[in-house]
XYZ file of C-alpha atoms in Angstrom:
341
model
C 31.027 -39.529 -25.339
C 33.075 -36.419 -24.634
C 30.876 -34.380 -26.951
C 27.748 -35.676 -25.216
C 29.088 -34.701 -21.775
C 29.943 -31.262 -23.075
C 26.410 -30.853 -24.460
C 24.924 -31.891 -21.121
C 27.186 -29.407 -19.328
C 26.189 -26.674 -21.758
C 22.511 -27.430 -21.195
C 23.070 -27.376 -17.425
C 24.843 -24.034 -17.661
C 22.079 -22.676 -19.846
C 19.460 -23.750 -17.339
C 21.468 -22.138 -14.531
C 21.963 -18.980 -16.565
C 18.270 -18.842 -17.347
C 17.461 -19.274 -13.669
C 19.879 -16.535 -12.623
C 18.655 -14.192 -15.338
C 15.084 -14.871 -14.361
C 15.743 -14.192 -10.712
C 18.226 -11.351 -10.804
C 19.082 -10.035 -14.207
C 16.118 -9.554 -16.502
C 13.612 -6.736 -16.969
C 11.390 -8.084 -14.178
C 14.042 -7.282 -11.576
C 12.382 -4.077 -10.404
C 9.077 -5.890 -9.877
C 10.732 -8.679 -7.882
C 12.711 -6.149 -5.884
C 9.465 -4.410 -4.927
C 7.976 -7.734 -3.830
C 11.072 -8.557 -1.777
C 11.106 -5.100 -0.179
C 7.436 -5.377 0.752
C 7.938 -8.820 2.283
C 11.038 -7.734 4.169
C 9.292 -4.682 5.615
C 6.402 -6.828 6.852
C 8.691 -9.528 8.251
C 10.949 -6.958 9.913
C 7.919 -5.321 11.504
C 6.747 -8.706 12.748
C 10.193 -9.496 14.148
C 10.365 -6.179 16.043
C 6.848 -6.783 17.354
C 7.868 -10.216 18.668
C 10.878 -8.694 20.425
C 8.801 -5.982 22.097
C 6.095 -8.404 23.270
C 8.770 -10.771 24.603
C 10.462 -7.897 26.422
C 7.274 -7.309 28.419
C 7.149 -10.965 29.452
C 4.398 -12.324 27.208
C 4.390 -15.146 24.738
C 4.477 -13.306 21.387
C 3.013 -16.252 19.481
C 0.009 -16.406 21.814
C -0.608 -12.698 21.254
C -0.274 -13.044 17.475
C -2.572 -16.076 17.433
C -5.144 -14.054 19.394
C -5.092 -11.479 16.584
C -6.027 -14.125 14.025
C -8.624 -15.728 16.288
C -10.374 -12.443 16.982
C -10.311 -11.484 13.304
C -11.716 -14.895 12.374
C -14.765 -14.692 14.644
C -15.477 -11.011 14.036
C -18.311 -10.107 11.684
C -16.552 -6.856 10.798
C -13.377 -8.407 9.385
C -14.604 -8.562 5.766
C -16.040 -5.000 5.810
C -12.780 -3.765 7.352
C -10.777 -5.560 4.664
C -12.947 -4.072 1.909
C -12.604 -0.593 3.413
C -8.809 -0.896 3.467
C -8.738 -2.165 -0.128
C -10.878 0.685 -1.449
C -9.060 3.352 0.567
C -5.682 1.934 -0.477
C -6.734 2.031 -4.135
C -7.864 5.633 -3.706
C -4.379 6.524 -2.498
C -2.621 4.425 -5.164
C -4.400 6.022 -8.129
C -3.247 9.485 -7.084
C 0.264 8.313 -6.207
C 0.563 6.830 -9.699
C -0.190 10.289 -11.078
C 2.359 11.902 -8.786
C -0.326 13.398 -6.515
C 0.181 12.954 -2.790
C -3.501 12.889 -1.891
C -3.912 12.482 1.848
C -7.464 13.796 1.844
C -9.017 10.323 1.780
C -9.940 10.681 5.455
C -12.088 13.741 4.807
C -13.636 12.213 1.707
C -14.576 9.068 3.625
C -16.066 11.109 6.467
C -18.185 13.220 4.124
C -19.473 10.079 2.379
C -20.121 8.294 5.669
C -21.994 11.250 7.113
C -24.378 11.353 4.155
C -24.900 7.599 4.446
C -25.774 7.743 8.131
C -28.115 10.705 7.813
C -30.100 9.009 5.049
C -30.338 5.674 6.826
C -31.160 7.161 10.220
C -33.891 9.240 8.610
C -35.230 6.089 6.967
C -35.198 4.237 10.259
C -37.042 7.087 11.986
C -40.211 6.049 10.156
C -39.553 2.354 9.516
C -38.449 -0.674 11.507
C -35.502 -1.335 9.206
C -33.658 0.314 6.372
C -34.633 -0.474 2.789
C -32.500 -1.607 -0.133
C -33.448 1.557 -1.985
C -32.062 3.709 0.821
C -28.842 1.696 0.892
C -28.461 2.060 -2.895
C -29.127 5.806 -2.684
C -26.602 6.081 0.149
C -23.926 4.380 -1.965
C -24.615 6.684 -4.913
C -24.596 9.864 -2.828
C -21.489 8.720 -0.962
C -19.643 8.491 -4.266
C -20.952 11.841 -5.529
C -20.218 13.738 -2.305
C -16.742 12.242 -1.991
C -15.914 13.112 -5.609
C -17.052 16.670 -4.923
C -14.711 16.956 -1.933
C -11.783 15.433 -3.843
C -12.330 17.768 -6.787
C -11.717 20.758 -4.533
C -8.178 19.460 -4.027
C -7.863 18.639 -7.726
C -8.988 22.075 -8.935
C -6.662 23.856 -6.510
C -3.789 21.665 -7.717
C -4.532 21.844 -11.452
C -5.458 25.501 -11.873
C -3.890 27.331 -8.928
C -0.877 25.046 -8.339
C -1.753 24.734 -4.647
C 0.194 21.918 -3.031
C -2.201 18.978 -2.599
C -0.678 17.991 0.746
C -1.563 21.338 2.277
C -5.027 21.555 0.738
C -5.956 17.947 1.563
C -4.836 18.215 5.192
C -6.783 21.432 5.683
C -9.826 19.998 3.902
C -9.769 16.948 6.187
C -10.155 19.233 9.186
C -12.734 21.440 7.471
C -14.902 18.387 6.752
C -14.383 17.145 10.310
C -15.484 20.405 11.936
C -18.400 20.946 9.546
C -19.741 17.481 10.377
C -19.062 18.083 14.060
C -21.069 21.301 13.931
C -24.008 19.733 12.076
C -24.117 16.703 14.366
C -23.975 19.033 17.372
C -27.224 20.643 16.243
C -28.989 17.308 16.719
C -27.335 16.136 19.913
C -30.461 15.371 21.860
C -30.274 12.440 24.326
C -33.995 11.835 23.797
C -33.371 10.971 20.145
C -33.080 7.199 20.135
C -33.847 6.712 16.504
C -33.239 10.020 14.725
C -30.093 11.968 13.852
C -28.134 11.248 17.002
C -25.147 9.880 15.095
C -22.618 9.662 17.896
C -24.359 7.112 20.119
C -25.822 3.693 19.617
C -25.913 1.615 16.481
C -28.235 1.825 13.530
C -31.688 1.038 14.892
C -32.818 -2.038 13.067
C -29.280 -2.884 11.981
C -29.344 -6.058 14.032
C -32.744 -6.907 12.564
C -31.645 -6.240 8.985
C -29.899 -9.575 8.715
C -29.058 -9.224 5.023
C -26.417 -6.624 5.866
C -24.520 -8.712 8.395
C -24.870 -12.219 7.028
C -22.281 -13.906 4.852
C -24.133 -12.957 1.670
C -23.477 -9.263 2.272
C -19.835 -9.969 3.138
C -19.365 -11.993 -0.045
C -20.922 -9.182 -2.071
C -18.508 -6.691 -0.517
C -15.354 -8.736 -1.078
C -16.273 -9.732 -4.648
C -17.065 -6.117 -5.457
C -13.741 -4.954 -3.994
C -11.779 -7.552 -5.986
C -13.556 -6.617 -9.223
C -12.860 -2.916 -8.628
C -9.212 -3.761 -7.937
C -8.923 -5.671 -11.208
C -10.531 -2.799 -13.134
C -8.107 -0.280 -11.612
C -5.125 -2.560 -12.324
C -6.142 -3.141 -15.957
C -6.799 0.573 -16.446
C -3.408 1.612 -15.117
C -1.453 -1.216 -16.718
C -3.012 -1.666 -20.157
C -4.881 1.485 -21.198
C -3.764 4.722 -22.793
C -5.303 6.670 -19.919
C -3.362 4.595 -17.389
C -0.144 5.081 -19.309
C -0.646 8.844 -19.243
C -1.266 8.758 -15.490
C 1.993 6.892 -14.934
C 3.857 9.193 -17.307
C 2.724 12.291 -15.425
C 3.692 10.628 -12.156
C 7.145 9.603 -13.387
C 8.037 12.802 -15.212
C 5.915 15.914 -15.348
C 8.344 17.449 -17.834
C 8.049 14.492 -20.203
C 4.274 14.791 -19.990
C 4.510 18.455 -20.996
C 6.680 17.680 -24.012
C 4.345 14.895 -25.120
C 1.396 17.271 -25.146
C -0.455 15.539 -22.326
C -3.205 17.557 -20.679
C -1.965 17.426 -17.089
C -4.918 19.362 -15.712
C -7.328 16.796 -17.130
C -5.296 13.921 -15.706
C -5.074 15.515 -12.271
C -8.821 16.065 -12.143
C -9.533 12.577 -13.504
C -7.212 10.950 -10.963
C -8.772 12.893 -8.107
C -12.283 11.989 -9.300
C -11.440 8.270 -9.383
C -9.783 8.546 -5.980
C -12.831 10.371 -4.619
C -15.214 7.695 -5.932
C -13.169 4.955 -4.280
C -12.997 6.948 -1.040
C -16.774 7.385 -1.114
C -17.301 3.643 -1.399
C -14.786 3.057 1.398
C -16.588 5.602 3.589
C -19.932 3.936 2.999
C -18.626 0.463 3.872
C -16.804 1.730 6.959
C -19.667 3.639 8.550
C -22.445 1.297 7.461
C -20.871 -2.127 8.011
C -17.996 -1.550 10.451
C -19.089 1.384 12.631
C -22.700 0.216 12.252
C -24.122 3.699 12.227
C -21.877 5.599 14.639
C -19.700 8.532 13.596
C -16.972 9.654 15.986
C -16.578 13.422 15.844
C -15.092 14.066 19.292
C -12.313 16.646 19.244
C -9.852 13.986 20.395
C -10.633 11.744 17.421
C -9.889 14.101 14.542
C -10.295 13.060 10.887
C -10.894 9.371 10.238
C -7.672 7.457 10.917
C -8.453 4.817 8.297
C -7.712 7.379 5.610
C -4.168 7.730 6.927
C -3.667 3.968 7.328
C -4.511 3.684 3.635
C -1.319 5.595 2.838
C 0.778 2.857 4.454
C -1.341 0.134 2.833
C -0.568 1.574 -0.592
C 3.057 2.550 -0.052
C 4.112 -0.775 1.458
C 3.317 -2.475 -1.884
C 4.536 0.397 -4.079
C 0.987 1.367 -5.110
C 0.336 -1.933 -6.898
C -3.477 -2.397 -7.028
C -3.406 -6.211 -6.853
C -0.876 -6.244 -4.013
C -3.048 -3.793 -2.055
C -5.448 -6.693 -1.434
C -2.714 -8.547 0.471
C -1.433 -5.548 2.415
C -5.045 -4.719 3.323
C -5.429 -8.265 4.647
C -2.450 -7.765 6.970
C -3.723 -4.398 8.191
C -7.242 -5.789 8.697
C -5.953 -8.554 10.965
C -4.050 -5.962 12.985
C -7.024 -3.585 13.134
C -9.671 -6.148 14.077
C -7.430 -8.472 16.071
C -6.100 -5.667 18.248
C -9.411 -5.666 20.118
C -8.382 -8.879 21.866
C -4.796 -7.718 22.313
C -6.004 -4.949 24.632
C -6.519 -7.629 27.277
C -2.720 -7.762 27.631
C -1.537 -4.942 29.936
C-alpha cells in the first residue's frame, strides 16, 4: 500500500514537473514569452484606452462596441484586413533579414498609382472595368513595387547605404513624383479620366463582383495562403534559414560563406511584391479609386502602421493575421468613434 501511494505521488510530481517544464522551462519558452508579451501589450493598450475614454466622461465599452459594430457592417473591413496582412508580411520578411525597411509606404503608393491609372483609363472608354484590366493592374503593381524596393536593396547591398535613410527619402520621392503627375491632370471637367484625387472609380458601384462577398472571400483566402507560404519559407527552407541567420548575426553569415548581397536583394524583392499587392488592394478595394496626394497627407500611413503590426508579434507571419485583425477593427471602427467629441 505504501509503495502504491509513493508511485501515485511520483506520477503526480512527474505530471506537475512536465506541466511546469512545458509552461516555463523548455525550449519553447521564448515562443511563449513572445506570445505573452504581444498579448500584454495589446491588453495594456486597451486598458489605457478605457481609462482615457472614461476620463472624458464616456462609457468606454459603448465606444469599443461601436468599433466592432462599424467594422462588422463596413464593406471595406476585409480589404483593410488583407492590406494590413500583406503590408505586415512585407515588413516582417525584411526584419527577419535584419533590414529595417520602412519604404513600404512608397512601394504601396507606386503600385496603387499604376493600378488607378490603368483602371481609370479603362473606365474612360467603358462602363465598367474588365477582369483583364484588374489582372494587369495586379501584375504591374507587383512589378513596379519590386522595382522601387530594389532601389533600397541595391543601395544597401552594394553601397552600404543605410536602408532607413534611403527608404524614408524614397517614400517622399515617390509621393512628390505622383503628386506632380496627378497635378498635370487636375481638371475639374474630368469626371471619368485621370482625375485621381476626387470621386470614386466610375463604375465601381456597378462592378458588383469587386464589392460582393465573393471578392472579399477571394482576398482573405489569398492573404492566408500567402501568409502560410511566407511562414513555411522562413521556418522550413534553406533560404529562410539563411535569411534568419543574416538577421541574427551578420558576422556568422560572413563566416558561413552566405551571399549577403543576394539575400538582401531577395528579401527586398519579396517585400516589394507583398507591398505591391497591398497597394493594389488598398487603392482598388478600400480607397475605391481615390489617391490622396495633398501635401498634408504625406506618404501612405498604412505603410507605417504595418511596422507596428509586424513588431507587436515579433515578425511572426501567422501571428500577423491576428495583429492585422486588431488594427483593422481600430482603423475601420474609428469612423464611428469620431461621433464622440
